[in-house]
XYZ file of C-alpha atoms in Angstrom:
688
model
C 99.755 135.134 33.866
C 99.533 136.295 29.985
C 97.914 134.918 27.318
C 97.555 135.809 23.343
C 95.436 134.358 21.247
C 95.700 134.598 17.563
C 97.946 138.047 16.976
C 97.490 139.501 13.770
C 98.708 142.715 12.383
C 96.843 144.306 9.338
C 99.251 143.855 6.306
C 100.890 146.556 4.752
C 99.889 147.198 0.949
C 101.261 144.288 -1.023
C 103.313 143.171 1.883
C 101.982 139.732 4.467
C 101.507 140.792 7.804
C 104.626 141.198 10.065
C 102.577 139.211 12.822
C 100.224 136.494 11.515
C 98.299 134.081 14.248
C 100.506 134.453 17.579
C 99.406 132.453 20.184
C 101.191 132.266 23.162
C 101.007 132.327 27.081
C 103.479 133.407 29.785
C 102.701 132.183 33.035
C 103.019 134.180 36.614
C 106.223 133.357 38.534
C 108.301 132.789 35.181
C 110.335 134.730 33.182
C 108.846 134.468 29.055
C 111.198 135.160 26.080
C 109.867 136.490 22.657
C 113.096 135.197 20.197
C 113.216 136.227 16.987
C 115.851 137.949 14.321
C 115.444 141.860 13.909
C 111.998 142.334 11.316
C 110.496 138.640 12.881
C 107.703 140.639 14.495
C 108.674 140.685 18.359
C 107.873 144.887 18.656
C 104.355 144.212 16.723
C 103.191 141.462 18.446
C 104.004 143.496 21.684
C 102.305 146.282 20.448
C 99.653 144.246 19.937
C 99.567 142.799 22.785
C 99.436 146.276 24.606
C 96.548 147.686 22.313
C 98.507 150.149 21.005
C 98.423 149.259 17.170
C 95.366 148.114 15.164
C 95.097 144.676 14.197
C 93.291 141.273 15.317
C 93.427 139.087 18.314
C 92.766 138.668 21.725
C 95.646 139.020 24.988
C 94.241 138.525 28.598
C 95.950 139.955 31.981
C 95.150 138.007 34.364
C 92.040 137.053 32.643
C 91.137 140.427 31.545
C 91.630 142.230 27.946
C 93.848 145.518 28.831
C 90.941 147.826 27.930
C 88.560 146.546 30.194
C 91.345 147.080 33.096
C 90.400 149.830 35.116
C 94.095 151.568 35.771
C 96.448 149.243 33.000
C 99.459 150.968 34.749
C 98.810 149.410 38.082
C 98.396 145.814 36.172
C 100.865 146.065 33.513
C 104.592 147.990 33.563
C 106.167 148.503 29.950
C 109.540 149.396 29.027
C 109.715 150.277 25.081
C 112.893 151.914 23.640
C 114.199 154.749 25.815
C 112.636 156.971 28.851
C 110.574 159.774 26.885
C 111.039 162.305 29.382
C 112.088 165.893 29.279
C 115.654 165.660 29.206
C 116.110 168.872 31.841
C 113.704 167.070 34.360
C 115.712 165.268 36.866
C 115.255 161.383 37.677
C 113.621 161.905 40.600
C 111.096 164.703 39.742
C 110.186 162.347 36.668
C 109.569 160.030 38.680
C 106.993 161.887 41.570
C 105.628 163.003 38.204
C 104.600 159.526 37.414
C 103.421 159.299 40.695
C 101.060 161.920 40.306
C 99.643 160.105 36.966
C 99.567 156.842 38.520
C 97.430 158.153 41.778
C 100.144 156.343 43.971
C 101.845 158.282 47.025
C 105.103 160.319 46.396
C 106.905 158.624 48.444
C 106.956 155.503 45.738
C 109.295 157.442 43.608
C 112.096 157.008 46.384
C 110.962 153.504 46.834
C 111.677 152.678 43.170
C 114.978 154.742 42.977
C 116.468 152.781 45.863
C 115.334 149.496 44.090
C 117.183 150.501 40.801
C 120.016 151.463 42.257
C 119.626 155.078 41.306
C 119.852 156.936 44.631
C 122.941 158.877 43.928
C 121.505 160.073 40.514
C 118.440 161.237 41.750
C 119.266 165.022 40.687
C 120.949 164.014 37.444
C 119.189 165.222 34.209
C 117.634 162.500 32.202
C 119.333 163.845 29.321
C 122.603 163.258 31.015
C 121.999 159.429 31.935
C 123.737 156.670 30.333
C 122.295 154.286 28.200
C 122.593 151.730 31.379
C 121.260 154.291 33.496
C 118.426 155.092 31.193
C 117.351 151.522 31.279
C 117.300 151.366 34.948
C 115.054 154.571 34.843
C 112.781 153.176 32.178
C 112.270 150.081 34.554
C 111.892 152.335 37.273
C 108.924 154.056 35.431
C 107.097 150.889 35.084
C 107.489 150.142 38.310
C 106.119 153.164 39.913
C 102.760 151.688 40.165
C 103.725 148.420 41.342
C 102.288 146.572 38.725
C 101.902 142.631 38.417
C 103.108 142.026 34.818
C 106.172 143.809 32.938
C 106.471 143.722 29.157
C 109.376 144.825 28.077
C 111.032 145.419 24.409
C 114.487 144.035 23.952
C 115.751 145.737 27.169
C 119.233 145.010 27.263
C 119.477 145.759 23.758
C 123.133 147.976 23.247
C 123.898 147.394 27.508
C 127.210 146.251 28.842
C 127.536 143.209 30.392
C 127.014 144.327 33.637
C 123.941 146.117 33.234
C 122.307 143.665 31.113
C 123.106 141.364 34.122
C 121.389 143.489 36.640
C 118.480 144.120 34.434
C 118.061 140.784 33.819
C 118.356 140.019 37.804
C 115.682 142.934 38.574
C 113.116 140.879 36.247
C 113.960 137.707 37.808
C 113.215 138.757 41.102
C 109.906 140.033 39.999
C 109.199 137.005 38.785
C 109.975 135.249 42.010
C 107.783 137.525 44.000
C 104.996 135.553 41.679
C 105.010 138.749 38.995
C 104.766 137.549 35.014
C 107.719 139.092 32.817
C 107.578 138.714 29.245
C 110.559 140.278 27.427
C 111.405 140.433 23.601
C 115.340 139.750 22.393
C 117.014 138.767 19.146
C 120.068 136.824 21.071
C 119.330 133.221 21.634
C 121.837 133.014 24.330
C 120.154 135.720 25.756
C 117.399 134.056 26.029
C 118.673 131.230 27.263
C 120.191 132.164 30.011
C 117.407 134.590 31.198
C 114.357 132.990 30.515
C 112.482 129.688 32.019
C 110.277 129.926 28.894
C 111.401 131.171 25.208
C 109.071 131.321 22.374
C 110.456 131.785 19.206
C 108.978 133.624 15.966
C 110.163 133.814 12.572
C 108.555 136.061 9.422
C 105.619 136.835 12.117
C 104.906 132.995 12.882
C 105.663 130.836 15.606
C 108.506 128.447 15.313
C 108.973 127.015 18.714
C 107.596 127.242 22.149
C 109.527 125.288 24.797
C 111.082 125.369 28.527
C 114.333 127.368 28.278
C 116.380 123.756 28.789
C 114.734 122.199 25.804
C 115.646 125.441 24.116
C 119.021 125.209 24.986
C 119.411 121.528 24.285
C 117.707 121.395 20.963
C 117.767 125.287 19.205
C 121.084 126.448 20.356
C 124.143 124.354 18.888
C 124.591 122.703 15.468
C 123.643 118.896 15.315
C 123.042 116.202 13.365
C 119.439 114.774 13.252
C 119.590 111.098 12.165
C 116.436 108.781 11.448
C 116.941 105.244 11.324
C 115.590 101.605 12.999
C 118.258 100.781 14.570
C 118.708 103.890 16.539
C 120.352 102.563 19.294
C 123.087 100.360 17.676
C 123.909 103.572 15.850
C 124.104 105.665 18.477
C 126.699 103.213 20.497
C 128.520 102.612 17.391
C 129.085 106.828 16.929
C 130.010 107.061 20.835
C 132.761 104.444 20.737
C 134.565 105.623 17.414
C 134.261 109.403 19.524
C 135.704 107.730 22.454
C 138.396 106.320 20.251
C 139.227 109.250 18.221
C 138.913 111.393 21.786
C 136.557 113.394 19.959
C 133.525 115.434 22.089
C 130.410 113.757 20.710
C 127.059 113.735 22.261
C 124.499 111.381 20.886
C 120.823 112.318 22.406
C 117.899 109.869 21.866
C 114.915 111.601 21.231
C 112.539 108.866 21.265
C 111.915 106.315 18.523
C 114.305 106.349 15.958
C 115.352 109.378 16.076
C 118.764 110.734 17.283
C 120.468 114.114 17.656
C 124.207 113.872 17.539
C 126.377 116.880 18.837
C 129.662 117.468 17.742
C 130.049 115.606 14.722
C 128.837 115.807 11.474
C 126.870 114.185 8.611
C 129.686 112.693 6.416
C 131.372 111.135 9.703
C 127.988 109.994 10.920
C 127.160 108.630 7.246
C 130.152 106.932 7.028
C 130.072 105.076 10.297
C 126.201 103.449 9.187
C 127.921 102.280 5.911
C 130.620 100.301 7.432
C 128.343 98.945 9.908
C 125.054 98.410 7.238
C 122.764 100.504 9.028
C 119.853 101.481 7.189
C 119.202 105.230 7.361
C 116.162 107.148 6.907
C 117.165 111.122 7.722
C 120.645 112.487 7.821
C 120.357 116.109 7.916
C 122.278 118.833 9.640
C 120.550 121.586 11.825
C 121.507 124.661 13.053
C 120.908 126.439 16.428
C 118.167 128.941 16.446
C 115.508 129.836 13.822
C 117.193 127.504 11.319
C 115.088 127.533 7.579
C 112.501 124.814 8.158
C 110.806 126.028 10.705
C 107.906 127.277 9.051
C 106.004 124.278 8.953
C 105.699 123.765 12.680
C 102.698 125.814 12.822
C 100.696 123.363 10.583
C 101.636 120.407 12.765
C 100.688 122.373 15.635
C 97.335 123.682 14.741
C 97.094 119.759 13.657
C 97.208 118.326 17.073
C 94.910 121.690 17.894
C 92.479 119.672 16.386
C 92.916 116.540 17.690
C 91.617 115.064 21.075
C 94.021 114.529 23.705
C 92.496 110.449 24.412
C 94.508 108.243 21.885
C 98.048 108.847 22.943
C 99.079 104.943 22.514
C 98.383 105.199 19.231
C 100.443 108.461 18.022
C 103.333 107.042 20.126
C 103.590 103.568 18.664
C 102.998 105.399 15.088
C 105.920 107.660 16.079
C 108.280 104.338 17.050
C 107.609 102.739 14.167
C 108.818 106.009 12.056
C 105.351 106.397 10.379
C 103.388 109.695 10.592
C 100.831 110.045 13.301
C 97.234 109.217 12.015
C 94.632 111.842 12.450
C 92.286 111.441 15.473
C 89.092 113.098 15.472
C 88.395 115.402 18.339
C 86.335 114.244 21.102
C 82.841 115.963 20.988
C 82.367 116.321 24.519
C 86.121 117.693 25.359
C 85.307 121.478 25.930
C 87.861 123.882 25.047
C 88.147 127.669 24.645
C 86.436 129.016 21.972
C 90.131 129.363 20.007
C 91.221 126.451 20.977
C 91.325 124.997 17.898
C 93.094 127.945 16.361
C 94.314 130.583 18.855
C 95.793 128.108 21.594
C 98.848 129.132 23.125
C 101.618 126.849 22.156
C 103.012 125.968 25.274
C 101.761 122.284 25.666
C 103.913 119.558 26.319
C 102.749 117.923 23.363
C 103.948 120.637 20.259
C 106.595 119.530 17.702
C 109.689 121.018 16.583
C 111.386 120.949 13.350
C 114.437 120.416 11.985
C 116.404 122.789 9.689
C 115.584 120.615 6.546
C 112.008 121.302 7.164
C 111.145 117.723 8.915
C 108.847 118.138 11.939
C 110.083 116.307 15.034
C 107.005 115.188 17.532
C 107.558 115.203 21.212
C 105.977 112.879 22.957
C 102.896 114.374 23.512
C 101.130 115.150 27.455
C 98.001 115.713 28.434
C 96.324 119.193 26.280
C 94.887 121.891 28.522
C 92.644 124.391 27.022
C 93.405 128.006 28.319
C 90.835 129.801 30.060
C 90.392 134.025 29.936
C 90.505 133.783 34.015
C 94.199 132.766 33.256
C 93.698 129.065 34.460
C 94.732 126.187 32.118
C 91.948 123.431 32.392
C 92.350 120.142 31.127
C 89.948 118.329 28.400
C 88.711 116.599 31.312
C 87.960 118.861 33.613
C 85.596 120.962 31.899
C 85.813 124.445 30.680
C 86.972 126.944 32.950
C 85.027 129.868 34.792
C 84.559 132.602 31.859
C 85.656 130.305 29.384
C 82.140 131.168 27.834
C 82.261 134.645 27.895
C 84.363 135.048 24.619
C 82.322 136.541 21.363
C 79.775 134.378 20.013
C 81.160 135.162 16.342
C 84.032 132.354 17.329
C 81.975 129.466 18.402
C 82.478 128.151 14.302
C 85.924 127.345 15.724
C 84.727 124.391 17.892
C 82.574 122.550 15.396
C 85.576 122.737 12.737
C 87.884 120.965 15.712
C 85.753 117.833 15.124
C 87.141 117.712 11.819
C 90.614 116.186 10.284
C 93.059 119.078 9.958
C 93.507 117.942 6.043
C 89.958 118.285 5.491
C 90.214 121.550 6.948
C 92.768 122.517 4.304
C 91.108 121.624 1.397
C 88.209 123.448 1.808
C 86.433 125.280 -0.837
C 85.512 129.064 -1.421
C 82.597 128.436 0.767
C 85.115 127.012 3.871
C 87.243 129.837 3.329
C 84.367 132.023 3.604
C 83.546 130.164 6.616
C 87.079 130.131 8.210
C 86.819 134.224 7.772
C 84.047 134.296 10.498
C 86.387 132.648 12.838
C 88.928 135.507 12.683
C 89.394 136.631 15.516
C 88.266 140.159 16.949
C 89.617 143.621 15.721
C 92.375 145.056 18.159
C 91.159 149.043 18.746
C 94.040 151.095 19.474
C 93.321 152.135 23.351
C 92.804 155.341 24.434
C 95.475 157.018 27.175
C 93.601 157.065 30.257
C 94.676 160.845 32.024
C 96.345 161.184 35.255
C 94.596 160.201 38.750
C 95.443 163.190 39.837
C 95.648 165.912 37.282
C 96.515 168.510 39.005
C 99.372 167.663 40.915
C 100.788 166.055 37.853
C 100.332 169.435 35.790
C 101.923 171.452 38.745
C 105.218 169.187 38.790
C 105.455 168.892 35.132
C 105.429 172.657 35.022
C 107.821 173.240 37.962
C 110.318 170.064 36.918
C 111.762 171.796 34.402
C 113.444 175.818 34.388
C 111.533 176.528 31.006
C 108.579 178.036 32.864
C 111.335 180.343 35.232
C 113.892 181.500 32.434
C 110.444 182.486 30.217
C 109.502 184.467 33.532
C 112.652 186.008 33.510
C 112.981 187.212 30.130
C 109.608 188.798 30.272
C 109.815 190.646 33.297
C 113.760 191.876 31.565
C 112.217 193.124 28.352
C 109.034 194.334 30.181
C 111.121 196.374 31.991
C 113.155 197.637 29.214
C 110.392 198.434 26.817
C 108.480 200.759 29.439
C 111.932 202.363 30.160
C 112.365 203.072 26.130
C 108.913 203.861 25.716
C 108.671 206.436 28.833
C 111.808 208.340 27.150
C 110.379 208.406 23.818
C 106.802 209.696 25.152
C 103.610 209.706 23.796
C 102.229 206.305 25.263
C 99.232 206.157 27.622
C 99.866 205.600 30.970
C 98.017 201.954 30.917
C 100.175 201.138 28.008
C 103.002 202.052 29.741
C 102.890 200.158 32.520
C 102.143 196.940 30.674
C 104.860 197.924 28.619
C 102.903 197.349 25.540
C 103.827 199.684 22.502
C 100.905 200.582 19.916
C 102.787 199.215 16.831
C 103.278 195.611 18.479
C 100.174 193.031 18.379
C 100.650 191.747 21.814
C 102.762 193.005 25.099
C 105.896 190.708 25.967
C 103.499 189.489 29.226
C 100.842 187.939 26.755
C 103.276 186.531 24.433
C 105.019 184.967 27.195
C 102.004 183.499 28.837
C 101.011 182.085 25.407
C 104.311 180.640 24.771
C 104.176 179.132 28.744
C 100.821 177.863 27.745
C 101.979 176.541 24.505
C 104.572 174.101 26.156
C 101.718 173.051 28.645
C 100.946 170.944 25.978
C 103.522 170.661 23.813
C 105.742 169.031 25.668
C 103.523 166.190 26.027
C 103.650 165.964 22.580
C 107.806 166.377 22.283
C 108.423 163.572 25.561
C 105.521 161.635 26.142
C 105.643 160.573 29.642
C 102.097 159.692 29.445
C 102.049 158.127 26.366
C 105.251 155.992 26.614
C 102.885 152.666 26.772
C 99.964 153.849 26.021
C 99.509 155.742 22.794
C 99.056 159.168 22.076
C 98.535 161.828 24.739
C 95.943 161.534 26.451
C 92.694 163.515 25.539
C 90.387 164.138 28.677
C 88.580 167.142 30.447
C 90.509 166.696 33.839
C 93.853 166.809 31.827
C 92.608 169.759 29.987
C 91.272 171.571 33.081
C 94.375 170.887 34.966
C 96.540 172.723 32.539
C 93.918 175.459 31.770
C 94.017 176.286 35.987
C 97.610 176.125 35.976
C 98.409 178.080 32.765
C 95.777 180.574 34.184
C 97.579 181.076 37.221
C 100.524 181.102 35.844
C 99.470 184.351 33.445
C 97.816 186.220 36.454
C 101.163 185.603 38.246
C 103.263 186.773 35.755
C 100.568 189.828 34.557
C 101.135 190.938 38.014
C 104.933 190.855 38.414
C 105.280 192.559 34.896
C 102.977 195.976 35.850
C 104.784 195.414 39.117
C 108.266 195.622 37.668
C 107.187 198.402 35.165
C 105.880 200.319 38.018
C 108.927 200.444 39.709
C 111.447 200.842 37.179
C 109.703 203.537 36.090
C 109.824 205.259 39.665
C 113.550 204.620 39.727
C 114.237 205.928 36.706
C 111.769 208.662 36.307
C 110.134 209.575 39.711
C 106.441 208.703 41.113
C 104.635 210.985 38.307
C 105.030 208.050 35.455
C 104.298 205.329 38.386
C 100.811 206.452 39.606
C 98.058 204.400 38.370
C 95.495 205.586 35.746
C 92.047 206.538 37.592
C 90.084 203.717 35.558
C 92.663 201.129 37.045
C 89.763 198.858 37.826
C 88.185 198.271 34.394
C 91.648 198.459 32.872
C 93.371 195.759 34.962
C 90.525 193.615 34.475
C 91.470 193.721 30.450
C 94.781 193.504 31.224
C 94.149 190.159 33.010
C 91.666 188.997 30.888
C 93.965 189.442 27.841
C 97.367 187.357 29.568
C 95.012 184.256 30.515
C 93.276 184.356 27.175
C 96.558 183.991 25.695
C 97.365 181.318 27.621
C 94.379 179.571 27.201
C 94.843 179.817 23.654
C 98.610 178.388 23.233
C 97.469 175.523 25.672
C 94.052 174.855 23.450
C 95.892 175.308 20.049
C 98.743 173.025 21.142
C 96.703 170.320 22.091
C 94.211 170.266 19.420
C 97.742 170.716 16.343
C 100.362 169.010 18.855
C 102.917 171.407 18.214
C 104.178 174.094 20.546
C 104.796 176.002 17.677
C 101.251 176.065 16.372
C 100.107 176.765 20.151
C 102.190 180.417 19.924
C 101.178 180.939 16.545
C 97.490 180.835 17.474
C 98.240 183.394 20.354
C 100.050 185.802 17.613
C 97.345 185.174 15.094
C 94.476 186.318 17.394
C 95.511 190.239 16.842
C 96.868 189.739 13.417
C 93.925 188.103 11.920
C 91.080 187.445 13.910
C 91.097 190.883 15.575
C 90.655 193.048 11.675
C 88.083 190.544 11.115
C 86.327 191.181 13.958
C 86.609 195.052 13.236
C 85.451 194.757 9.946
C 82.312 192.738 10.599
C 81.432 194.753 13.765
C 81.957 198.580 11.625
C 80.828 196.878 8.427
C 76.816 197.983 7.059
C 74.259 196.727 8.958
C 70.244 197.178 8.858
C 69.950 196.650 12.589
C 72.835 197.161 15.656
C 72.833 196.293 19.045
C 72.952 199.831 19.979
C 72.052 200.067 24.080
C 72.579 196.558 24.357
C 74.445 197.103 28.221
C 71.958 199.476 29.265
C 69.227 196.771 28.408
C 71.102 193.753 30.213
C 71.912 196.276 33.049
C 68.292 196.774 33.197
C 67.275 193.070 33.300
C 70.043 192.294 35.467
C 69.092 194.776 38.134
C 65.763 193.026 38.539
C 67.594 189.810 39.061
C 70.898 191.000 41.396
C 69.891 193.750 43.246
C 72.758 193.799 45.301
C 75.115 195.317 42.511
C 76.271 191.927 40.719
C 75.292 193.358 37.290
C 78.027 195.840 37.544
C 80.801 193.440 37.120
C 78.515 191.206 34.593
C 78.259 194.556 32.516
C 81.638 195.223 32.648
C 82.616 191.586 31.197
C 80.111 192.734 28.421
C 81.821 195.631 27.816
C 84.931 193.539 27.570
C 83.919 191.098 25.563
C 82.274 193.635 23.029
C 85.441 195.127 22.164
C 87.213 193.957 19.210
C 89.999 192.360 21.175
C 88.190 191.116 23.969
C 85.729 189.559 20.987
C 88.364 188.342 19.123
C 89.932 186.408 21.744
C 86.495 185.046 22.906
C 86.051 183.662 19.480
C 89.261 182.096 18.940
C 88.856 180.326 22.581
C 85.397 179.420 21.443
C 86.668 177.640 18.259
C 89.748 176.296 20.046
C 87.877 174.890 22.763
C 85.203 173.284 20.161
C 88.121 171.759 17.893
C 89.771 170.136 21.235
C 86.083 168.696 22.118
C 85.630 167.586 18.686
C 88.810 165.633 18.827
C 88.698 164.243 21.964
C 85.018 162.726 20.845
C 86.332 161.622 17.755
C 89.247 159.700 19.787
C 86.945 158.179 22.112
C 84.276 156.964 19.794
C 87.442 155.248 17.746
């Protein structure tokens, strides 16, 4: 089940908070609707519950807050807006990628495809899906880890009637299997038709918390609220006159001296009462859902929450006499949740409803139940539930405040206000996104799921072949640059630029189409995900470099014979430098795109290495100095000979020689800087 306590968003400049002290619960095996007009705070409340937005409050999913759950996706499935997948990715490929992210077997993708009715669209691109199919795919993505709870933000918005029926049928089926379903909507009829429980929001506050049957009866149809000491007599007269006039009028006694009349008007009922000499205390029109004046409900509910549940007969007698219920002191021995007096979910049988004219209608109160974080409701006589003592100590003062009458609590001075500030719910920190449980498998499916990499590779090979032919025809180009298709006037060869672009896309696509962060906030910054991207980008760069040299060699042999296709004499060192350059460009793209969250920034960092960093390194290296590092490679070789007598020092010396070159030094410096920046942003996000 879901238990939300005191959800409050941070205020926006001079405006009040979008959500203010929202508390409710959604039980397992039932469908709960969060109803409200546009701007009522539905989406903000859901984001606070999912820890995607900063604010205050507590939300328990089966007794645990979301940041205490090891794998949140396996506990809570989320559908917020459209599916943020790459438009060129197939439906099946997208689900298989999410299977690797959730750590579930790949066959789960086919299972959810079948349950969502998308078998015929498994090879369809995401960008070609209709609105209804996109919502089906979004629900399938949420169901991939097989979560217990589903949280959906306006799932049937802008859908056809058929697609909306299917979607709500799927939510109902999930609840029938024992799961918890919470969805938001702005349509009262949709909430009444598809939910078991309806929580109504208006201007960021709860104005009604009712069962669906009660909601349909009291808030969907216009009615006339009547309060009179002669309720039974007036009901009989109104019914008799309606039968005589052959009009459809329904009179519903609401306990005590109150009536709700459907199908009539204040004028007709007033004339009937006047003709028969019946005294009327209240006569007001009430309009369906979220009528004005509902803001008085939270105060009435807080008054009931601060009272004990023992003196019910006195309240019932006072309501029957038409008098307001007297304040009742709380029982000192009744244990409550640490936030029960202010944050208790208003799904109690003794709640209150409000008329359109601002008058509060009290329903017959039943035994109140204190909410415990373990997901079980305990009555006041049962004692505290397990885990009820695990709440923060800063909220213990709310238990003492429950022993005072509600009016006294409202009439406090500045000291009382300061004391009340102590009882605010704890702040909500934005939850950091977890990395994929199988990062290497996820990255492979992400890279191979779209054709961008194949297109970039084909363009690189074509441009390299044409460039090599042109350079060979012009002449005066060294053999090494000729095989790499690297003109001396160009800072980087096509293969290095292509590898840098593919590396930048590794993180750039995550931010453009955040499949990992659809329900978790920002794209995760985890070393496992970074390592997977570096490994895959390095393998791609090595393959691209080898294919480039091979294609250029074959093209040169085809056009000019085997003379220009011969390998240079020092090909091992040149090959190491060539592969190091291409891999370095790929890693620069990955790290820069991860730091700056943009593919363009990643590619710009790749180009900046030879254009900006290399000249700076050359200037520093060739500048005047008192001491130089002359003979450094030789001394390193002497030291390494004493440690590695089997020739391993040769490779280390070659690596040091490459790093000592301006291009190698600039690449090493750039990679070190970008890696430090990435680690710094990762640590900073974790601290937050």
